[in-house]
Amino acid sequence: MRRNQRLDRIVFGLLLTLPSAASAGEQVRQPGLVPYLVSNGGIAAPLTATPGDPQRGQVVVAGRTQGNCLTCHRAPIPNEDFQGQIGPDLRGVGRRLSLAQLRLRVVDARRQSPDSVMPPFYRTGDAVQVAPAQAETPLLTAQQVEDVVSYLASLTETPP
């Protein structure tokens, strides 16, 4: 066997032992945002070193100026009227989805479901119906994402 053929076989064999790009995940980097790895239908690593706070997360979910989640979703926040029915009910979501899955859905639901109407809360550059000054700013900070994820993870009671 010629030397080049042998080298080709060795390189090919090594490539077969490496994880594929799909199984390794996709590293997402955008200027000004914390990079994250999307893998196996989620983002396993938190975006911040500070753990999320479920109470702050509930404020973001219920708030009409930040998350505005109740426009589309129903959540177990009894003092909030006019909860939406477009998106899935958030009651019990902490039982149905892992932290990694919740994080991906908050960061950018379209990575999981390309046809989702849910806006990406931690992405810039292609937001629709947003003032030009806001197009390069994520809707939530990395800490707010972690707070929302923590709140959603605490919702383990299933709807009646």
Short mmCIF file of N, CA and C in Angstrom, two decimals:
data_model
loop_
_atom_site.label_atom_id
_atom_site.label_comp_id
_atom_site.label_asym_id
_atom_site.label_seq_id
_atom_site.Cartn_x
_atom_site.Cartn_y
_atom_site.Cartn_z
N MET A 1 0.84 -1.17 0.00
CA MET A 1 0.00 0.00 0.00
C MET A 1 0.89 1.24 0.00
N ARG A 2 0.52 2.18 -0.81
CA ARG A 2 1.32 3.40 -0.87
C ARG A 2 1.14 4.21 0.41
N ARG A 3 2.12 5.00 0.70
CA ARG A 3 2.13 5.78 1.94
C ARG A 3 0.92 6.72 2.02
N ASN A 4 0.56 7.42 0.93
CA ASN A 4 -0.57 8.35 0.94
C ASN A 4 -1.89 7.63 1.17
N GLN A 5 -2.05 6.45 0.60
CA GLN A 5 -3.28 5.69 0.82
C GLN A 5 -3.40 5.27 2.28
N ARG A 6 -2.28 4.85 2.85
CA ARG A 6 -2.29 4.45 4.26
C ARG A 6 -2.62 5.64 5.15
N LEU A 7 -2.04 6.77 4.86
CA LEU A 7 -2.31 7.99 5.63
C LEU A 7 -3.79 8.37 5.50
N ASP A 8 -4.35 8.28 4.28
CA ASP A 8 -5.76 8.57 4.07
C ASP A 8 -6.64 7.67 4.92
N ARG A 9 -6.31 6.39 4.98
CA ARG A 9 -7.11 5.45 5.77
C ARG A 9 -7.03 5.76 7.27
N ILE A 10 -5.86 6.13 7.72
CA ILE A 10 -5.69 6.48 9.13
C ILE A 10 -6.54 7.72 9.46
N VAL A 11 -6.46 8.75 8.62
CA VAL A 11 -7.22 9.98 8.85
C VAL A 11 -8.71 9.68 8.80
N PHE A 12 -9.15 8.89 7.81
CA PHE A 12 -10.56 8.53 7.69
C PHE A 12 -11.03 7.77 8.94
N GLY A 13 -10.22 6.86 9.42
CA GLY A 13 -10.56 6.10 10.62
C GLY A 13 -10.68 7.00 11.84
N LEU A 14 -9.80 7.97 11.96
CA LEU A 14 -9.89 8.91 13.07
C LEU A 14 -11.15 9.75 12.99
N LEU A 15 -11.50 10.17 11.79
CA LEU A 15 -12.71 10.97 11.62
C LEU A 15 -13.96 10.20 12.03
N LEU A 16 -13.96 8.90 11.77
CA LEU A 16 -15.11 8.08 12.16
C LEU A 16 -15.27 7.99 13.66
N THR A 17 -14.20 8.13 14.40
CA THR A 17 -14.29 8.02 15.86
C THR A 17 -14.66 9.33 16.53
N LEU A 18 -14.60 10.45 15.79
CA LEU A 18 -14.96 11.74 16.38
C LEU A 18 -16.48 11.89 16.41
N PRO A 19 -17.01 12.61 17.42
CA PRO A 19 -18.46 12.84 17.44
C PRO A 19 -18.85 13.71 16.25
N SER A 20 -20.02 13.49 15.72
CA SER A 20 -20.48 14.31 14.61
C SER A 20 -20.83 15.70 15.11
N ALA A 21 -20.91 16.63 14.19
CA ALA A 21 -21.27 18.00 14.56
C ALA A 21 -22.66 18.03 15.18
N ALA A 22 -23.57 17.19 14.68
CA ALA A 22 -24.93 17.17 15.21
C ALA A 22 -24.95 16.70 16.66
N SER A 23 -24.16 15.68 16.98
CA SER A 23 -24.19 15.18 18.35
C SER A 23 -23.38 16.08 19.28
N ALA A 24 -22.39 16.78 18.72
CA ALA A 24 -21.58 17.66 19.55
C ALA A 24 -22.33 18.94 19.89
N GLY A 25 -23.29 19.32 19.07
CA GLY A 25 -24.05 20.53 19.33
C GLY A 25 -23.54 21.70 18.51
N GLU A 26 -24.19 22.83 18.71
CA GLU A 26 -23.84 24.03 17.98
C GLU A 26 -23.51 25.14 18.96
N GLN A 27 -22.31 25.66 18.85
CA GLN A 27 -21.89 26.79 19.68
C GLN A 27 -22.47 28.06 19.06
N VAL A 28 -23.22 28.83 19.83
CA VAL A 28 -23.83 30.05 19.33
C VAL A 28 -23.12 31.24 19.95
N ARG A 29 -22.65 32.11 19.08
CA ARG A 29 -21.97 33.33 19.54
C ARG A 29 -22.55 34.53 18.81
N GLN A 30 -22.90 35.55 19.59
CA GLN A 30 -23.34 36.81 19.03
C GLN A 30 -22.65 37.92 19.80
N PRO A 31 -22.26 38.98 19.13
CA PRO A 31 -21.59 40.08 19.82
C PRO A 31 -22.43 40.60 20.99
N GLY A 32 -21.80 40.76 22.13
CA GLY A 32 -22.46 41.31 23.30
C GLY A 32 -23.28 40.32 24.11
N LEU A 33 -23.40 39.07 23.64
CA LEU A 33 -24.17 38.07 24.36
C LEU A 33 -23.26 36.96 24.86
N VAL A 34 -23.67 36.30 25.92
CA VAL A 34 -22.93 35.16 26.46
C VAL A 34 -23.05 34.00 25.45
N PRO A 35 -21.94 33.41 25.00
CA PRO A 35 -22.05 32.27 24.09
C PRO A 35 -22.68 31.07 24.80
N TYR A 36 -23.36 30.23 24.03
CA TYR A 36 -23.98 29.04 24.61
C TYR A 36 -23.94 27.91 23.60
N LEU A 37 -24.07 26.69 24.12
CA LEU A 37 -24.03 25.49 23.30
C LEU A 37 -25.43 24.87 23.26
N VAL A 38 -25.98 24.72 22.05
CA VAL A 38 -27.26 24.05 21.87
C VAL A 38 -26.95 22.60 21.54
N SER A 39 -27.42 21.70 22.37
CA SER A 39 -27.13 20.28 22.20
C SER A 39 -28.28 19.45 22.74
N ASN A 40 -28.65 18.42 22.02
CA ASN A 40 -29.70 17.49 22.47
C ASN A 40 -30.99 18.20 22.86
N GLY A 41 -31.39 19.19 22.08
CA GLY A 41 -32.66 19.86 22.31
C GLY A 41 -32.67 20.82 23.49
N GLY A 42 -31.49 21.30 23.89
CA GLY A 42 -31.46 22.21 25.02
C GLY A 42 -30.15 22.96 25.14
N ILE A 43 -30.07 23.81 26.14
CA ILE A 43 -28.86 24.53 26.51
C ILE A 43 -28.58 24.13 27.95
N ALA A 44 -27.64 23.20 28.14
CA ALA A 44 -27.42 22.62 29.47
C ALA A 44 -26.76 23.60 30.44
N ALA A 45 -25.81 24.39 29.98
CA ALA A 45 -25.06 25.27 30.88
C ALA A 45 -25.80 26.58 31.10
N PRO A 46 -25.92 27.02 32.34
CA PRO A 46 -26.53 28.32 32.61
C PRO A 46 -25.77 29.44 31.90
N LEU A 47 -26.44 30.52 31.61
CA LEU A 47 -25.82 31.66 30.94
C LEU A 47 -25.08 32.56 31.93
N THR A 48 -25.31 32.37 33.23
CA THR A 48 -24.68 33.20 34.25
C THR A 48 -24.14 32.33 35.38
N ALA A 49 -23.22 32.90 36.13
CA ALA A 49 -22.69 32.20 37.31
C ALA A 49 -23.66 32.32 38.49
N THR A 50 -24.50 33.35 38.46
CA THR A 50 -25.48 33.55 39.52
C THR A 50 -26.72 32.71 39.22
N PRO A 51 -27.12 31.85 40.14
CA PRO A 51 -28.31 31.02 39.89
C PRO A 51 -29.55 31.88 39.67
N GLY A 52 -30.45 31.34 38.87
CA GLY A 52 -31.71 32.04 38.63
C GLY A 52 -32.56 32.11 39.89
N ASP A 53 -33.35 33.15 39.99
CA ASP A 53 -34.23 33.35 41.13
C ASP A 53 -35.67 33.25 40.65
N PRO A 54 -36.43 32.26 41.16
CA PRO A 54 -37.80 32.07 40.66
C PRO A 54 -38.72 33.26 40.92
N GLN A 55 -38.51 33.99 41.99
CA GLN A 55 -39.37 35.15 42.27
C GLN A 55 -39.13 36.26 41.24
N ARG A 56 -37.86 36.50 40.94
CA ARG A 56 -37.57 37.50 39.89
C ARG A 56 -38.09 37.00 38.54
N GLY A 57 -37.98 35.70 38.31
CA GLY A 57 -38.47 35.13 37.06
C GLY A 57 -39.96 35.31 36.89
N GLN A 58 -40.71 35.14 37.98
CA GLN A 58 -42.16 35.34 37.90
C GLN A 58 -42.49 36.78 37.54
N VAL A 59 -41.72 37.72 38.07
CA VAL A 59 -41.94 39.14 37.74
C VAL A 59 -41.72 39.36 36.24
N VAL A 60 -40.70 38.75 35.68
CA VAL A 60 -40.44 38.89 34.24
C VAL A 60 -41.57 38.25 33.43
N VAL A 61 -41.98 37.05 33.82
CA VAL A 61 -43.05 36.34 33.10
C VAL A 61 -44.34 37.15 33.13
N ALA A 62 -44.69 37.72 34.28
CA ALA A 62 -45.95 38.45 34.42
C ALA A 62 -45.85 39.88 33.90
N GLY A 63 -44.64 40.41 33.81
CA GLY A 63 -44.46 41.80 33.40
C GLY A 63 -44.87 42.06 31.97
N ARG A 64 -45.50 43.16 31.75
CA ARG A 64 -45.97 43.52 30.40
C ARG A 64 -44.90 44.25 29.59
N THR A 65 -43.78 44.62 30.23
CA THR A 65 -42.75 45.34 29.51
C THR A 65 -41.50 44.50 29.24
N GLN A 66 -41.32 43.39 29.94
CA GLN A 66 -40.12 42.57 29.73
C GLN A 66 -40.47 41.28 29.01
N GLY A 67 -40.90 40.28 29.75
CA GLY A 67 -41.20 38.99 29.14
C GLY A 67 -42.52 39.00 28.40
N ASN A 68 -43.52 39.60 29.02
CA ASN A 68 -44.86 39.67 28.44
C ASN A 68 -45.38 38.28 28.07
N CYS A 69 -45.00 37.28 28.84
CA CYS A 69 -45.33 35.88 28.54
C CYS A 69 -46.83 35.60 28.62
N LEU A 70 -47.52 36.33 29.49
CA LEU A 70 -48.94 36.05 29.70
C LEU A 70 -49.81 36.51 28.53
N THR A 71 -49.23 37.21 27.58
CA THR A 71 -49.97 37.55 26.38
C THR A 71 -50.34 36.29 25.62
N CYS A 72 -49.44 35.30 25.64
CA CYS A 72 -49.67 34.05 24.90
C CYS A 72 -49.89 32.82 25.79
N HIS A 73 -49.37 32.84 27.01
CA HIS A 73 -49.40 31.66 27.88
C HIS A 73 -50.27 31.89 29.12
N ARG A 74 -50.79 30.80 29.62
CA ARG A 74 -51.47 30.78 30.92
C ARG A 74 -50.44 30.30 31.95
N ALA A 75 -50.43 30.93 33.11
CA ALA A 75 -49.50 30.56 34.18
C ALA A 75 -50.23 30.64 35.52
N PRO A 76 -49.73 29.93 36.52
CA PRO A 76 -50.39 29.96 37.83
C PRO A 76 -50.06 31.23 38.61
N ILE A 77 -50.48 32.35 38.05
CA ILE A 77 -50.31 33.65 38.70
C ILE A 77 -51.71 34.23 38.84
N PRO A 78 -52.40 33.90 39.95
CA PRO A 78 -53.83 34.21 40.08
C PRO A 78 -54.16 35.70 40.02
N ASN A 79 -53.27 36.57 40.43
CA ASN A 79 -53.59 37.99 40.43
C ASN A 79 -53.41 38.64 39.06
N GLU A 80 -53.07 37.87 38.04
CA GLU A 80 -52.92 38.39 36.68
C GLU A 80 -54.10 37.94 35.82
N ASP A 81 -54.89 38.90 35.39
CA ASP A 81 -56.01 38.60 34.51
C ASP A 81 -55.54 38.56 33.06
N PHE A 82 -56.41 38.14 32.19
CA PHE A 82 -56.18 38.17 30.75
C PHE A 82 -54.94 37.39 30.33
N GLN A 83 -54.88 36.14 30.74
CA GLN A 83 -53.78 35.27 30.34
C GLN A 83 -54.10 34.63 29.00
N GLY A 84 -53.06 34.44 28.20
CA GLY A 84 -53.22 33.97 26.84
C GLY A 84 -53.50 32.49 26.70
N GLN A 85 -53.91 32.13 25.48
CA GLN A 85 -54.20 30.74 25.16
C GLN A 85 -53.53 30.33 23.85
N ILE A 86 -52.68 31.16 23.30
CA ILE A 86 -52.01 30.84 22.04
C ILE A 86 -50.92 29.81 22.26
N GLY A 87 -50.09 30.05 23.27
CA GLY A 87 -48.99 29.13 23.59
C GLY A 87 -49.43 28.10 24.60
N PRO A 88 -48.56 27.13 24.87
CA PRO A 88 -48.91 26.09 25.85
C PRO A 88 -49.07 26.66 27.26
N ASP A 89 -49.91 26.01 28.02
CA ASP A 89 -50.12 26.34 29.43
C ASP A 89 -48.81 26.09 30.17
N LEU A 90 -48.37 27.05 30.95
CA LEU A 90 -47.11 26.91 31.66
C LEU A 90 -47.24 26.12 32.96
N ARG A 91 -48.46 25.88 33.38
CA ARG A 91 -48.64 25.08 34.60
C ARG A 91 -48.10 23.68 34.33
N GLY A 92 -47.21 23.21 35.18
CA GLY A 92 -46.63 21.88 35.05
C GLY A 92 -45.46 21.80 34.09
N VAL A 93 -45.01 22.92 33.53
CA VAL A 93 -43.92 22.90 32.55
C VAL A 93 -42.61 22.42 33.19
N GLY A 94 -42.44 22.68 34.48
CA GLY A 94 -41.24 22.23 35.17
C GLY A 94 -41.16 20.72 35.32
N ARG A 95 -42.28 20.07 35.19
CA ARG A 95 -42.34 18.61 35.23
C ARG A 95 -42.13 18.03 33.83
N ARG A 96 -42.59 18.75 32.82
CA ARG A 96 -42.53 18.25 31.44
C ARG A 96 -41.19 18.46 30.76
N LEU A 97 -40.48 19.54 31.11
CA LEU A 97 -39.23 19.89 30.42
C LEU A 97 -38.07 20.01 31.40
N SER A 98 -36.89 19.67 30.93
CA SER A 98 -35.67 19.80 31.74
C SER A 98 -35.23 21.27 31.76
N LEU A 99 -34.29 21.58 32.64
CA LEU A 99 -33.73 22.94 32.67
C LEU A 99 -33.14 23.31 31.32
N ALA A 100 -32.41 22.39 30.69
CA ALA A 100 -31.80 22.65 29.39
C ALA A 100 -32.86 22.95 28.33
N GLN A 101 -33.95 22.19 28.34
CA GLN A 101 -35.02 22.42 27.37
C GLN A 101 -35.73 23.74 27.62
N LEU A 102 -35.97 24.05 28.88
CA LEU A 102 -36.59 25.34 29.23
C LEU A 102 -35.70 26.50 28.77
N ARG A 103 -34.41 26.38 29.04
CA ARG A 103 -33.47 27.45 28.68
C ARG A 103 -33.49 27.69 27.17
N LEU A 104 -33.47 26.63 26.38
CA LEU A 104 -33.49 26.81 24.92
C LEU A 104 -34.77 27.48 24.47
N ARG A 105 -35.89 27.10 25.04
CA ARG A 105 -37.16 27.70 24.64
C ARG A 105 -37.23 29.18 24.98
N VAL A 106 -36.64 29.58 26.10
CA VAL A 106 -36.63 30.99 26.46
C VAL A 106 -35.62 31.74 25.58
N VAL A 107 -34.45 31.18 25.41
CA VAL A 107 -33.42 31.84 24.60
C VAL A 107 -33.89 32.00 23.16
N ASP A 108 -34.34 30.92 22.54
CA ASP A 108 -34.75 30.97 21.14
C ASP A 108 -35.57 29.73 20.80
N ALA A 109 -36.87 29.82 20.97
CA ALA A 109 -37.77 28.68 20.76
C ALA A 109 -37.71 28.15 19.32
N ARG A 110 -37.31 29.00 18.38
CA ARG A 110 -37.28 28.57 16.98
C ARG A 110 -36.19 27.54 16.70
N ARG A 111 -35.22 27.42 17.58
CA ARG A 111 -34.20 26.38 17.41
C ARG A 111 -34.80 25.00 17.66
N GLN A 112 -35.86 24.95 18.45
CA GLN A 112 -36.56 23.70 18.73
C GLN A 112 -37.71 23.50 17.75
N SER A 113 -38.45 24.58 17.51
CA SER A 113 -39.62 24.55 16.61
C SER A 113 -39.51 25.73 15.65
N PRO A 114 -38.99 25.51 14.45
CA PRO A 114 -38.77 26.62 13.51
C PRO A 114 -40.00 27.46 13.20
N ASP A 115 -41.19 26.91 13.33
CA ASP A 115 -42.41 27.66 13.04
C ASP A 115 -42.98 28.38 14.25
N SER A 116 -42.29 28.34 15.37
CA SER A 116 -42.79 28.96 16.59
C SER A 116 -42.98 30.47 16.40
N VAL A 117 -44.06 30.98 16.98
CA VAL A 117 -44.29 32.43 16.96
C VAL A 117 -43.70 33.09 18.20
N MET A 118 -43.17 32.29 19.11
CA MET A 118 -42.56 32.83 20.32
C MET A 118 -41.29 33.59 19.94
N PRO A 119 -41.16 34.82 20.41
CA PRO A 119 -39.96 35.58 20.05
C PRO A 119 -38.72 35.01 20.74
N PRO A 120 -37.57 35.19 20.11
CA PRO A 120 -36.32 34.81 20.78
C PRO A 120 -36.01 35.87 21.83
N PHE A 121 -35.83 35.44 23.06
CA PHE A 121 -35.60 36.40 24.14
C PHE A 121 -34.13 36.68 24.38
N TYR A 122 -33.25 35.87 23.81
CA TYR A 122 -31.81 36.11 24.00
C TYR A 122 -31.10 35.92 22.66
N ARG A 123 -31.47 36.77 21.71
CA ARG A 123 -30.85 36.78 20.39
C ARG A 123 -31.01 38.18 19.84
N THR A 124 -30.16 38.55 18.94
CA THR A 124 -30.25 39.87 18.33
C THR A 124 -30.22 39.75 16.82
N GLY A 125 -30.61 40.82 16.15
CA GLY A 125 -30.40 40.92 14.73
C GLY A 125 -31.56 40.63 13.83
N ASP A 126 -32.50 39.79 14.22
CA ASP A 126 -33.58 39.49 13.28
C ASP A 126 -34.96 39.54 13.94
N ALA A 127 -35.10 40.36 14.94
CA ALA A 127 -36.40 40.52 15.58
C ALA A 127 -37.35 41.24 14.62
N VAL A 128 -38.59 40.85 14.64
CA VAL A 128 -39.58 41.50 13.77
C VAL A 128 -40.45 42.40 14.60
N GLN A 129 -40.95 43.45 13.98
CA GLN A 129 -41.83 44.42 14.62
C GLN A 129 -41.20 44.99 15.90
N VAL A 130 -39.93 45.32 15.79
CA VAL A 130 -39.20 45.90 16.91
C VAL A 130 -38.57 47.21 16.41
N ALA A 131 -38.58 48.21 17.26
CA ALA A 131 -37.96 49.48 16.90
C ALA A 131 -36.50 49.23 16.51
N PRO A 132 -36.00 49.90 15.48
CA PRO A 132 -34.62 49.68 15.03
C PRO A 132 -33.58 49.78 16.15
N ALA A 133 -33.79 50.69 17.09
CA ALA A 133 -32.84 50.84 18.20
C ALA A 133 -32.80 49.60 19.09
N GLN A 134 -33.90 48.84 19.12
CA GLN A 134 -33.98 47.65 19.96
C GLN A 134 -33.56 46.38 19.23
N ALA A 135 -33.39 46.42 17.93
CA ALA A 135 -33.12 45.21 17.15
C ALA A 135 -31.80 44.55 17.53
N GLU A 136 -30.85 45.32 18.02
CA GLU A 136 -29.55 44.76 18.39
C GLU A 136 -29.41 44.52 19.88
N THR A 137 -30.52 44.56 20.59
CA THR A 137 -30.54 44.32 22.03
C THR A 137 -31.45 43.14 22.32
N PRO A 138 -30.99 42.14 23.07
CA PRO A 138 -31.90 41.03 23.38
C PRO A 138 -33.05 41.51 24.25
N LEU A 139 -34.18 40.82 24.17
CA LEU A 139 -35.35 41.20 24.96
C LEU A 139 -35.11 41.01 26.45
N LEU A 140 -34.31 39.99 26.80
CA LEU A 140 -33.96 39.72 28.20
C LEU A 140 -32.45 39.64 28.34
N THR A 141 -31.96 39.97 29.52
CA THR A 141 -30.55 39.77 29.83
C THR A 141 -30.30 38.29 30.12
N ALA A 142 -29.05 37.90 30.16
CA ALA A 142 -28.71 36.51 30.50
C ALA A 142 -29.24 36.17 31.89
N GLN A 143 -29.15 37.10 32.85
CA GLN A 143 -29.65 36.83 34.20
C GLN A 143 -31.17 36.69 34.20
N GLN A 144 -31.85 37.52 33.44
CA GLN A 144 -33.31 37.39 33.36
C GLN A 144 -33.71 36.06 32.75
N VAL A 145 -32.96 35.59 31.76
CA VAL A 145 -33.24 34.26 31.19
C VAL A 145 -33.13 33.22 32.29
N GLU A 146 -32.08 33.26 33.07
CA GLU A 146 -31.89 32.28 34.15
C GLU A 146 -32.97 32.39 35.21
N ASP A 147 -33.41 33.62 35.50
CA ASP A 147 -34.51 33.80 36.46
C ASP A 147 -35.80 33.19 35.93
N VAL A 148 -36.10 33.41 34.66
CA VAL A 148 -37.31 32.85 34.05
C VAL A 148 -37.23 31.32 34.04
N VAL A 149 -36.08 30.79 33.67
CA VAL A 149 -35.90 29.33 33.66
C VAL A 149 -36.12 28.76 35.05
N SER A 150 -35.59 29.43 36.07
CA SER A 150 -35.77 28.97 37.45
C SER A 150 -37.25 29.00 37.84
N TYR A 151 -37.94 30.06 37.45
CA TYR A 151 -39.38 30.14 37.75
C TYR A 151 -40.14 29.02 37.03
N LEU A 152 -39.88 28.85 35.74
CA LEU A 152 -40.59 27.82 34.98
C LEU A 152 -40.31 26.43 35.54
N ALA A 153 -39.08 26.19 35.96
CA ALA A 153 -38.73 24.88 36.54
C ALA A 153 -39.49 24.63 37.83
N SER A 154 -39.88 25.69 38.52
CA SER A 154 -40.63 25.52 39.78
C SER A 154 -42.10 25.20 39.54
N LEU A 155 -42.56 25.31 38.32
CA LEU A 155 -43.98 25.06 38.00
C LEU A 155 -44.18 23.57 37.72
N THR A 156 -44.38 22.83 38.79
CA THR A 156 -44.52 21.36 38.65
C THR A 156 -45.94 20.87 38.84
N GLU A 157 -46.83 21.74 39.28
CA GLU A 157 -48.23 21.34 39.46
C GLU A 157 -48.92 21.29 38.10
N THR A 158 -49.58 20.20 37.80
CA THR A 158 -50.27 20.08 36.52
C THR A 158 -51.61 20.81 36.60
N PRO A 159 -52.09 21.31 35.46
CA PRO A 159 -53.36 22.03 35.47
C PRO A 159 -54.52 21.10 35.84
N PRO A 160 -55.56 21.68 36.44
CA PRO A 160 -56.74 20.87 36.82
C PRO A 160 -57.48 20.33 35.61
#
